[in-house]
XYZ file of N, CA and C in Angstrom:
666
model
N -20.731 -47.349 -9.558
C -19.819 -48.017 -10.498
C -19.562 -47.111 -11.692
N -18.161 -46.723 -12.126
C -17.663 -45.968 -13.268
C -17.813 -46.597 -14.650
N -18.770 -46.141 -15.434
C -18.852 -46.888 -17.129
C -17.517 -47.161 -17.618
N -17.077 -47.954 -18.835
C -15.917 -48.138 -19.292
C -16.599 -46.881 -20.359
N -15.270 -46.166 -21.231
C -15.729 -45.350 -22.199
C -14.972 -46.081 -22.822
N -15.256 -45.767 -24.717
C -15.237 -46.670 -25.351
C -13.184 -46.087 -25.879
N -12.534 -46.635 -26.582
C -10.908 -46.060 -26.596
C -10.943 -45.673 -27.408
N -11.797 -45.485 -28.807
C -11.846 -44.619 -30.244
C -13.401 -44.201 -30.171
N -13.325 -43.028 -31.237
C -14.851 -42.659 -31.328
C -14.434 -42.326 -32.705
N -15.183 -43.022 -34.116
C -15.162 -42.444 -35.253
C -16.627 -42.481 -35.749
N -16.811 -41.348 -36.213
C -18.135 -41.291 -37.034
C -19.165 -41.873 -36.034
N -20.831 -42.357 -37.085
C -21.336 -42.514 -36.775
C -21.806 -44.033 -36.155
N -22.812 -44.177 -34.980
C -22.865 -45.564 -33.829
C -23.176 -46.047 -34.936
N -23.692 -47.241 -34.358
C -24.058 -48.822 -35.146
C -25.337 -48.875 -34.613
N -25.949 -50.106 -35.388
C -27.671 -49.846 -35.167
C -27.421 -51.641 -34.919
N -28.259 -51.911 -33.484
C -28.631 -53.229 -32.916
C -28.954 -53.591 -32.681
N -29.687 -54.760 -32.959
C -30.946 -55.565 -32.705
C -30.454 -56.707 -31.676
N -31.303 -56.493 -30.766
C -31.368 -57.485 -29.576
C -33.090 -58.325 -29.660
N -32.948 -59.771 -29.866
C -34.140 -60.197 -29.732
C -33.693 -61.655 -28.887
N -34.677 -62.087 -28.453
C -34.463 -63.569 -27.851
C -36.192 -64.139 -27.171
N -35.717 -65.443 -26.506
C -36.529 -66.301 -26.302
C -36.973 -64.935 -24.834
N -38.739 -65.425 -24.889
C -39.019 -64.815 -23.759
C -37.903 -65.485 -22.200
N -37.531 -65.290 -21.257
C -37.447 -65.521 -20.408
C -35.492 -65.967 -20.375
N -35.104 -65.339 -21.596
C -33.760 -65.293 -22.236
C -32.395 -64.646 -21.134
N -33.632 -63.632 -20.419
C -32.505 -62.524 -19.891
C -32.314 -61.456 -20.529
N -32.831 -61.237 -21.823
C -32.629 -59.815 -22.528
C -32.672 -59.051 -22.103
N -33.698 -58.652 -21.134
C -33.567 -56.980 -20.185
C -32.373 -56.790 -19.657
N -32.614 -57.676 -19.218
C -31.422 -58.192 -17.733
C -29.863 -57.723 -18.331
N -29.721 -58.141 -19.871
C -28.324 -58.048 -20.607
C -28.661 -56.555 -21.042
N -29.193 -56.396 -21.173
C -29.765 -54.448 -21.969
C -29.146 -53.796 -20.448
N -29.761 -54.107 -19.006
C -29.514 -52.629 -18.104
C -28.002 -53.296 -17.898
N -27.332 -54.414 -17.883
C -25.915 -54.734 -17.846
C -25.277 -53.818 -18.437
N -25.885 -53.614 -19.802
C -24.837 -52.888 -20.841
C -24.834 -51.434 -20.328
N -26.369 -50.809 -20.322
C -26.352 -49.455 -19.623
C -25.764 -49.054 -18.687
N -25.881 -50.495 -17.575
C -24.699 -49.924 -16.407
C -23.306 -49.906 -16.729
N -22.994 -50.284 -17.231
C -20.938 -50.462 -17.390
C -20.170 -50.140 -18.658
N -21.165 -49.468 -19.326
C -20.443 -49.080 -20.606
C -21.618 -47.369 -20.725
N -20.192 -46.385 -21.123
C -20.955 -45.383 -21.600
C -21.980 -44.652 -23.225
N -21.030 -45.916 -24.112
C -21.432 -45.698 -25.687
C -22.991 -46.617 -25.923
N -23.731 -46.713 -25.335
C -24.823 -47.178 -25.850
C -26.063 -46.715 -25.428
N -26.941 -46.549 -25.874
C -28.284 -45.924 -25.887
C -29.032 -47.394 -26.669
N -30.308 -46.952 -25.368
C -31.359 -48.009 -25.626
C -32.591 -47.462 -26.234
N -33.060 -47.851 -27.528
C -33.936 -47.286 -28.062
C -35.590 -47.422 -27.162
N -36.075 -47.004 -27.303
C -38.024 -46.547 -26.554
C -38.689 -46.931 -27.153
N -39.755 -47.866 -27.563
C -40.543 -48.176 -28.172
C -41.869 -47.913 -28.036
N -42.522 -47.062 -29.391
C -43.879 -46.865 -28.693
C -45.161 -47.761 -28.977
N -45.857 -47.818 -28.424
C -46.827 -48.454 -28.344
C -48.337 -48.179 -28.322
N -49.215 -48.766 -28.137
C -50.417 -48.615 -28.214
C -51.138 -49.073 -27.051
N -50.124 -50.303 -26.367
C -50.662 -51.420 -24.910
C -50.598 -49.981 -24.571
N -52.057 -50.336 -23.305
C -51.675 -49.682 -21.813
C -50.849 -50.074 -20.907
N -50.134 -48.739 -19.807
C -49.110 -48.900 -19.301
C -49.233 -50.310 -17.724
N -48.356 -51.207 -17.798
C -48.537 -51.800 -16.717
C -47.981 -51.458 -15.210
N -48.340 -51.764 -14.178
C -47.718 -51.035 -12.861
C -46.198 -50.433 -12.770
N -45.895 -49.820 -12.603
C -44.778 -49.241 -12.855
C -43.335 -48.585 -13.810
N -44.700 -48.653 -14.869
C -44.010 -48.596 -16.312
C -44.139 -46.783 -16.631
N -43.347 -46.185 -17.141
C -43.205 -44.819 -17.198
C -43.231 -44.083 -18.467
N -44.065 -43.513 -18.653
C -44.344 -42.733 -20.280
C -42.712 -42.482 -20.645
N -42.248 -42.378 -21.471
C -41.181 -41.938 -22.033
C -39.530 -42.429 -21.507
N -40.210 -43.608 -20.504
C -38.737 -43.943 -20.181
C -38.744 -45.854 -20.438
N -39.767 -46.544 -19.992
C -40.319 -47.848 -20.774
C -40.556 -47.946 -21.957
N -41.608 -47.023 -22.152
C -42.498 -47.155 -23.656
C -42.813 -45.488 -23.815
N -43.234 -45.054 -25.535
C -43.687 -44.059 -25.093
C -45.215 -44.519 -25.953
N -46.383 -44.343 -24.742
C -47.445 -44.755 -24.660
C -48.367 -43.842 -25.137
N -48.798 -44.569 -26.325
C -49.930 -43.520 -27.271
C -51.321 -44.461 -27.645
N -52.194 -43.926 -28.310
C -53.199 -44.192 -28.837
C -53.201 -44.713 -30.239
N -53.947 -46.311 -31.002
C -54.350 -46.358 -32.453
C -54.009 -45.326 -32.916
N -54.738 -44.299 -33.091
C -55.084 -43.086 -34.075
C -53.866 -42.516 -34.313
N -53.119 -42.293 -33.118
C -52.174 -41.860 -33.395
C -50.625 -42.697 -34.093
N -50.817 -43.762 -33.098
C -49.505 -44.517 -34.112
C -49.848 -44.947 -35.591
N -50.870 -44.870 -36.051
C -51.342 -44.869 -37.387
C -51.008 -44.032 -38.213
N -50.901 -42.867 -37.406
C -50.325 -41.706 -38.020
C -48.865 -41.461 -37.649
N -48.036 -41.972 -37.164
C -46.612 -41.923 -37.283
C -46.919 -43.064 -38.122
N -47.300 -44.405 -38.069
C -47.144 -44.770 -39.343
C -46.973 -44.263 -41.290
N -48.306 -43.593 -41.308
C -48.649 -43.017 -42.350
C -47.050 -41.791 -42.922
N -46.802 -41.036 -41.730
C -45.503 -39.935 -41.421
C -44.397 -40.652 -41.895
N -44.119 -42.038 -41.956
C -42.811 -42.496 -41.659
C -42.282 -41.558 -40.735
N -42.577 -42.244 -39.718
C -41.925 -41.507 -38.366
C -41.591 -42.886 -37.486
N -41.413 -44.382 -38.211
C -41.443 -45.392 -37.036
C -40.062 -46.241 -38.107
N -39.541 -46.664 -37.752
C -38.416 -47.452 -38.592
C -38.338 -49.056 -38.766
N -39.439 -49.392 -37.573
C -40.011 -50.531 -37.871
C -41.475 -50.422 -37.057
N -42.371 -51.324 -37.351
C -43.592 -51.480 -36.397
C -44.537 -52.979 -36.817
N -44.835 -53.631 -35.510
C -45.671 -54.919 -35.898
C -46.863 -54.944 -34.667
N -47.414 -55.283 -35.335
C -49.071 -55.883 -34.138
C -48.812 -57.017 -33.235
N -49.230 -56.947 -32.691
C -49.046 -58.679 -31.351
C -50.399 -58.127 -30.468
N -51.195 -59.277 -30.189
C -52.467 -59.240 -29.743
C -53.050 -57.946 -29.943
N -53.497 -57.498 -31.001
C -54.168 -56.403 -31.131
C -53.609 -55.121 -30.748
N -52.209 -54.823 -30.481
C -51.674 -53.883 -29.837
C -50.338 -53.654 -31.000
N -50.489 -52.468 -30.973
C -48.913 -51.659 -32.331
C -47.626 -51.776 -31.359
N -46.890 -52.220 -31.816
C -45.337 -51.711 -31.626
C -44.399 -51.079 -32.487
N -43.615 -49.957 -32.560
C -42.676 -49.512 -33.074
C -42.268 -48.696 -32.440
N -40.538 -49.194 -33.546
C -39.219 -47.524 -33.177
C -39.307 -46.657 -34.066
N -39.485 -45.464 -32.818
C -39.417 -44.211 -33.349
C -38.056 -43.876 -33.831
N -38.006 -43.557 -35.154
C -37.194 -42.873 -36.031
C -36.135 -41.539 -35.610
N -37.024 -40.564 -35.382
C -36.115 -39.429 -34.750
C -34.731 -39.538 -33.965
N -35.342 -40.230 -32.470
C -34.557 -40.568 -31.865
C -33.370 -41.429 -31.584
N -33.722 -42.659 -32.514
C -32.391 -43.202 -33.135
C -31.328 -42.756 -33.868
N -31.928 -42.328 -34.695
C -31.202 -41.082 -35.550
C -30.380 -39.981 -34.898
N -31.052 -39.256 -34.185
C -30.063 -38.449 -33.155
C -29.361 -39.335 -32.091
N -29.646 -40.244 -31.712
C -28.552 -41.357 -31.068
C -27.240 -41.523 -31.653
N -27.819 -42.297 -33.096
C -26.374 -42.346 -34.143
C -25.842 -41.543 -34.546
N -26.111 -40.581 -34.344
C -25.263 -39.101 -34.871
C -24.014 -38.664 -34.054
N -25.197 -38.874 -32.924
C -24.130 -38.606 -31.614
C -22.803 -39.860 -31.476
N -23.038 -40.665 -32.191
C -22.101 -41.642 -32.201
C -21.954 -43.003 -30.984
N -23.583 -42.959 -30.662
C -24.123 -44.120 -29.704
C -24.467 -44.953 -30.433
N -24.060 -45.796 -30.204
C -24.477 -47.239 -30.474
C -25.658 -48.061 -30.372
N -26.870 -47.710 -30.888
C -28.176 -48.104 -30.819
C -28.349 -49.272 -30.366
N -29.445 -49.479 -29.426
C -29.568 -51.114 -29.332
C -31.422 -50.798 -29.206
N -31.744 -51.681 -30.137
C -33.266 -52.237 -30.283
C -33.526 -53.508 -29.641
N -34.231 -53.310 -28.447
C -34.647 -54.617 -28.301
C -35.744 -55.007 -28.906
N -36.536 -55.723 -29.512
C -37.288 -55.719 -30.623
C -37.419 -57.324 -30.881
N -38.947 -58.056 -31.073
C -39.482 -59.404 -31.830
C -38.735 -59.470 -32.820
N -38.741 -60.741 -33.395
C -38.476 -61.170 -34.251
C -38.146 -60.738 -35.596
N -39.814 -60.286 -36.104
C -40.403 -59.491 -36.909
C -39.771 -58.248 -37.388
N -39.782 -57.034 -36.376
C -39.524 -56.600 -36.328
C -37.680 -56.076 -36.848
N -36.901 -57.131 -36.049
C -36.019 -57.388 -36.560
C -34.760 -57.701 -37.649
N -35.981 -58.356 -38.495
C -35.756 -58.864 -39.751
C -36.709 -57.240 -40.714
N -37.067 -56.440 -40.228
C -37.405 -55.477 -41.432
C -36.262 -54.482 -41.111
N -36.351 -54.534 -39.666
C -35.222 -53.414 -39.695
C -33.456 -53.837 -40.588
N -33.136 -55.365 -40.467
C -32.171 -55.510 -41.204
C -32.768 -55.390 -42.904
N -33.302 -55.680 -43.204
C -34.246 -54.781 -44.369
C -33.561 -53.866 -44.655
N -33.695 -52.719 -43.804
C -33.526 -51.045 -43.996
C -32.229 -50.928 -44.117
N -31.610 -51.510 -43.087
C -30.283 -51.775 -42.705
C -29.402 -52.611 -42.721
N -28.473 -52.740 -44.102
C -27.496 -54.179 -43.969
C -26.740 -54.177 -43.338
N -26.253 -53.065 -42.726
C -25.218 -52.687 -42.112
C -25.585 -53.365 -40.232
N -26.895 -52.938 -40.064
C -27.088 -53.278 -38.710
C -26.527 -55.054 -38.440
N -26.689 -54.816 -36.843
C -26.254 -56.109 -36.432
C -27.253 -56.988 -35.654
N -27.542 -57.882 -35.902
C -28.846 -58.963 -35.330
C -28.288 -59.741 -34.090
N -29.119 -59.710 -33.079
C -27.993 -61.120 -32.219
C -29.156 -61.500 -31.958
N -29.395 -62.831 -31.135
C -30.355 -63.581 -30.508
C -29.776 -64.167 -29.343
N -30.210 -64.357 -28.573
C -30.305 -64.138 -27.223
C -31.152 -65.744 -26.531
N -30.635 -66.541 -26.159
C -30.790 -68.215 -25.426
C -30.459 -68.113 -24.460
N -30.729 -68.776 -23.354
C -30.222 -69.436 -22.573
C -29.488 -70.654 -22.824
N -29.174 -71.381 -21.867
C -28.442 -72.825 -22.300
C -28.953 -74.056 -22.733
N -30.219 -74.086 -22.061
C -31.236 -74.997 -22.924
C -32.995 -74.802 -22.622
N -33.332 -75.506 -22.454
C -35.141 -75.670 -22.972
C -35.574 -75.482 -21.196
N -34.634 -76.530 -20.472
C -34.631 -76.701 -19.044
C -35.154 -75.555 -18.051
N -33.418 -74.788 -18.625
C -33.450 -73.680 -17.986
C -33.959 -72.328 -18.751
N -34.428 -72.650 -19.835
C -35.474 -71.597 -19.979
C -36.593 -71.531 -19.246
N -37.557 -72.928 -19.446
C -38.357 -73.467 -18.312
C -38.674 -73.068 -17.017
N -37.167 -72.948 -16.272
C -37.194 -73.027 -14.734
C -36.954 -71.127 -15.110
N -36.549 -70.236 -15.836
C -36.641 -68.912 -15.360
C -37.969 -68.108 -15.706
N -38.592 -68.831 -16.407
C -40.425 -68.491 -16.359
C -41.076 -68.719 -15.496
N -41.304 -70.033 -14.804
C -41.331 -70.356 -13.646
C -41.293 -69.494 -12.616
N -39.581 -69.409 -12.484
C -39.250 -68.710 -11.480
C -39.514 -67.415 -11.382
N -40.193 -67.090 -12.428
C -41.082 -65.340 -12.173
C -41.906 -65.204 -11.135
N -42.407 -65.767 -10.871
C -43.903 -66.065 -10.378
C -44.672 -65.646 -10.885
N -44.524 -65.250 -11.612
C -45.993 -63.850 -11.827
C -46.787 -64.903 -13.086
N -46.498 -66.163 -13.406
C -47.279 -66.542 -14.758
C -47.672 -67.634 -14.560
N -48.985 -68.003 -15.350
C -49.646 -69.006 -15.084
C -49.108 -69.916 -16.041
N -48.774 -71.523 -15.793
C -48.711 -72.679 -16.769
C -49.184 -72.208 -17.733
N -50.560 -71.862 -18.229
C -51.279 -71.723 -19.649
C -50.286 -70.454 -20.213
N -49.467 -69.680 -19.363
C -48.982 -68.438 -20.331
C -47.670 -68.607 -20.357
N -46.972 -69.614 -19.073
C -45.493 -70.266 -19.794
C -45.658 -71.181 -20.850
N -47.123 -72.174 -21.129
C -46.983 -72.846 -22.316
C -47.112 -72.007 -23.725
N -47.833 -70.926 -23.163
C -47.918 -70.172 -24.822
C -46.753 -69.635 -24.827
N -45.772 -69.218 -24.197
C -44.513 -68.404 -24.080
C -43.358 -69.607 -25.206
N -43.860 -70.936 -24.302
C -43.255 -71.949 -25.164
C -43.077 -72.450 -26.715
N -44.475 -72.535 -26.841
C -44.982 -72.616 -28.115
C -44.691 -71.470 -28.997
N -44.290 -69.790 -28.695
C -43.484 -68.567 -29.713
C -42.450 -68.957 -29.656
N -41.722 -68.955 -28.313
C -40.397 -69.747 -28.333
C -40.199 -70.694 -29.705
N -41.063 -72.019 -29.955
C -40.246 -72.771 -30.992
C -40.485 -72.276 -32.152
N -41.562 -71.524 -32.565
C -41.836 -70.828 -33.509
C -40.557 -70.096 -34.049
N -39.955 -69.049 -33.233
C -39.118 -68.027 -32.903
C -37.513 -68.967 -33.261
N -37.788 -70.391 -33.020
C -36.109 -70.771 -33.197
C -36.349 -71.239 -34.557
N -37.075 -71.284 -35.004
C -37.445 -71.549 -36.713
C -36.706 -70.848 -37.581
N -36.651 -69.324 -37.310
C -35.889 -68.573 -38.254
C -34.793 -67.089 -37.285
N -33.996 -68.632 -36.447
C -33.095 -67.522 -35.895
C -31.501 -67.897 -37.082
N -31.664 -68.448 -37.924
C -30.583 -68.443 -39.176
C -30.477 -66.745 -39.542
N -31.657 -66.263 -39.916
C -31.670 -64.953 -39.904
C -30.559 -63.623 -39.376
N -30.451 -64.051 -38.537
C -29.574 -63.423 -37.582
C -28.236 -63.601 -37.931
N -27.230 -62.511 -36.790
C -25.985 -62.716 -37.636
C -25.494 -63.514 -36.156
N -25.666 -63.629 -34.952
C -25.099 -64.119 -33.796
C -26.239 -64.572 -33.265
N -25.854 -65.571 -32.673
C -26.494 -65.992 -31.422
C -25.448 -66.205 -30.338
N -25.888 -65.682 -29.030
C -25.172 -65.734 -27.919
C -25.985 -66.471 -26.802
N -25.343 -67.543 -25.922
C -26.037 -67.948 -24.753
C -25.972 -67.283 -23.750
N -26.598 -66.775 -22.618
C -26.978 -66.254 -21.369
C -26.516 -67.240 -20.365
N -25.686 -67.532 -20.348
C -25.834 -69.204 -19.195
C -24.880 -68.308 -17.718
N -24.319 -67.131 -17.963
C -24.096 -66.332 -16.666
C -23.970 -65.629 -17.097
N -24.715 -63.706 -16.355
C -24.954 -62.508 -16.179
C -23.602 -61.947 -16.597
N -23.034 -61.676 -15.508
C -21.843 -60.726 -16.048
C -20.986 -60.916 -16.890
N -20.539 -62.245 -17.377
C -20.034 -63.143 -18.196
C -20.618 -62.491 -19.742
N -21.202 -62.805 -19.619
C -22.934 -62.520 -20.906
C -22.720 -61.026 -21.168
N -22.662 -60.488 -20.353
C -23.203 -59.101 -20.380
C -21.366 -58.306 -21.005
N -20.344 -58.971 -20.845
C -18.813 -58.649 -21.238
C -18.918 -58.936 -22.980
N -19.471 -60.439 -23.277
C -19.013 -61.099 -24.536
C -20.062 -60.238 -25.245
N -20.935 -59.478 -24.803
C -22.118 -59.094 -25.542
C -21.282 -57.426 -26.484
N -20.755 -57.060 -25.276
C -20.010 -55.369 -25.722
C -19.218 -56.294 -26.523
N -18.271 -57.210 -26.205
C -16.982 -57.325 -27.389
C -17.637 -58.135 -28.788
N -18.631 -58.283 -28.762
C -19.433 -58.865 -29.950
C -19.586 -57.438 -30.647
N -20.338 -56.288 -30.056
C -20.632 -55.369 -30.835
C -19.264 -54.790 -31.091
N -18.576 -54.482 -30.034
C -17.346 -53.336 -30.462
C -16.564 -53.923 -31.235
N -16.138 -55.340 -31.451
C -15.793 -55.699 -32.651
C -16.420 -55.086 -33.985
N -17.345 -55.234 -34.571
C -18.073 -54.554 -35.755
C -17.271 -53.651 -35.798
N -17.286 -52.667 -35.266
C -16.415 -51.206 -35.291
C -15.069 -51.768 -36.330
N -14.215 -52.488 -36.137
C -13.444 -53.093 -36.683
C -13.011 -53.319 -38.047
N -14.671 -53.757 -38.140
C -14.750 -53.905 -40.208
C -14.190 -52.744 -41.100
N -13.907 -53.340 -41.784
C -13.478 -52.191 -42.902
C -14.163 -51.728 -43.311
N -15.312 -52.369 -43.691
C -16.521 -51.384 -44.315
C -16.875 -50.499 -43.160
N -17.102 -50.389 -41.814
C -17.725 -49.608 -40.700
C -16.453 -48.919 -40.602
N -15.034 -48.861 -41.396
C -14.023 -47.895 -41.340
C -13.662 -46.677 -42.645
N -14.833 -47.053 -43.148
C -14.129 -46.251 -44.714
C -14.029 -44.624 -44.304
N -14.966 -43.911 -43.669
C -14.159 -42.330 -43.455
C -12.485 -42.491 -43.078
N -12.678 -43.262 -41.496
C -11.251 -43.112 -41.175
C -10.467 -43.785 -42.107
N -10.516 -44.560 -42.964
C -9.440 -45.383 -44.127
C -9.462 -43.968 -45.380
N -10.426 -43.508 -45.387
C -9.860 -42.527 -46.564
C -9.338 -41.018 -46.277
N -9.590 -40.960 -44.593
C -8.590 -39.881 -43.660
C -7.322 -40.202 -44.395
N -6.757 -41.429 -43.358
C -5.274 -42.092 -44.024
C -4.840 -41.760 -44.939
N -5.443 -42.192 -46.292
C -5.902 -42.705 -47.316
C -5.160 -40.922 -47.885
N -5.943 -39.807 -47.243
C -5.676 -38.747 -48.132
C -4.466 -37.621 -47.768
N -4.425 -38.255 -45.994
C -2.559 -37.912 -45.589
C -1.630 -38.372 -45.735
N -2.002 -39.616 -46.017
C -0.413 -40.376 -46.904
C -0.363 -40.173 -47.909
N -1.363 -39.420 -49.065
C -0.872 -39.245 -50.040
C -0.288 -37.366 -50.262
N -1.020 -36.944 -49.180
C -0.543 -35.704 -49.073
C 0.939 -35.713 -48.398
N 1.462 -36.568 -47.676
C 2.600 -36.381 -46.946
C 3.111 -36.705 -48.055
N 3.033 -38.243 -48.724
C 3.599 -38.478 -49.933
C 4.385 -37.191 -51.246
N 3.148 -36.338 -51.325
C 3.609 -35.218 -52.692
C 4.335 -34.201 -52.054
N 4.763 -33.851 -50.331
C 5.665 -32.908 -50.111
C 6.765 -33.749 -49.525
N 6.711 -34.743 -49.466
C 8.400 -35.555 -49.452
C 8.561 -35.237 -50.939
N 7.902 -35.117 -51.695
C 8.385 -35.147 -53.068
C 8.721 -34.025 -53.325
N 8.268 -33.028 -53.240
C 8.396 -31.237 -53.432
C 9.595 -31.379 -52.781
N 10.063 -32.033 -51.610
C 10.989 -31.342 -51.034
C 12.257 -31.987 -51.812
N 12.326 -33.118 -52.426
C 13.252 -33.729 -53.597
C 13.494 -33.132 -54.721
């Protein structure tokens, strides 16, 4: 399948936070986007968990030691980072950075937490949250994992309502209630932004400084 490329490229990407209810579909909407669009890059998060079956140093997570993410801490080398069961998470800095340069469109998938510091850093970034259609069918796609026991879909439940406590936070919420559907309104949510005037001021003061230059040699030539 051929990516769509995007029809303008100005300046630098946009920085995006993807968070939602466990069992939301978020991955699921993240490799959507990777497959069918060429402007976006998915940020790597490193960690401290050990790797689970089939998870790949530097392409899942990039998988380090305490000692050490303590010390990209200490570096400011992480742009956000939070604990969850005794285990570090954060985005590495560098690589976002050379993402947005390149004029990719960052997407963080990223907790809650996390979330809300990075809009912190960043007013400019964009927050979405990520539902399904209701409680039901959140329900039935935990479930339908197999892989989890009642006691760890009820704790999944119980962050869940926690988690809808302070999704005001955010600047969108979008429902998941069908894949490819979901995965369309999600690009025209972001590529809108592009749009704003504020995310246009180089190219507005391009304009801005050839209309006034065309302006003073219509005049020379009077």
């Amino acid at each position: 399948m051929s990516k769509t490329h995007r029809p303008f490229q100005r300046g630098k990407g946009m920085l995006v936070v993807i968070s939602g209810f466990s069992g939301s579909g978020k991955g699921t909407l993240m490799r959507g986007l990777m497959q069918n669009y060429d402007y976006y890059s998915l940020s790597i998060s490193a960690t401290t968990r050990k790797p689970r079956n089939g998870e790949e140093d530097g392409k899942d997570y990039f998988f380090t030691d305490k000692e050490h993410f303590l010390k990209m801490i200490q570096n400011g080398e992480l742009l956000e980072y939070a604990r969850y069961v005794d285990n570090y998470y954060g985005t590495p800095k560098a690589y976002v950075e050379q993402e947005l340069a390149k004029g990719k469109d960052v997407i963080l998938e990223i907790e809650m937490q996390g979330a809300l510091k990075i809009k912190a850093k960043f007013p400019d970034s964009v927050l979405i949250f990520i539902t399904p259609p209701s409680v039901e069918e959140l329900i039935s796609r935990l479930r339908g994992r197999g892989t989890e026991t009642e006691e760890v879909i009820r704790a999944r439940m119980e962050k869940a309502a926690m988690e809808a406590e302070g999704v005001e936070a955010y600047d969108y919420i979008l429902v998941n209630d069908d894949l490819d559907r979901t995965v369309k309104h999600l690009n025209y949510l972001i590529q809108d932004q592009h749009m704003r005037v504020r995310s246009q001021i180089p190219f507005l003061e391009q304009i801005r400084g050839e209309l006034r230059a065309n302006y003073a040699r219509m005049n020379e030539l009077n």
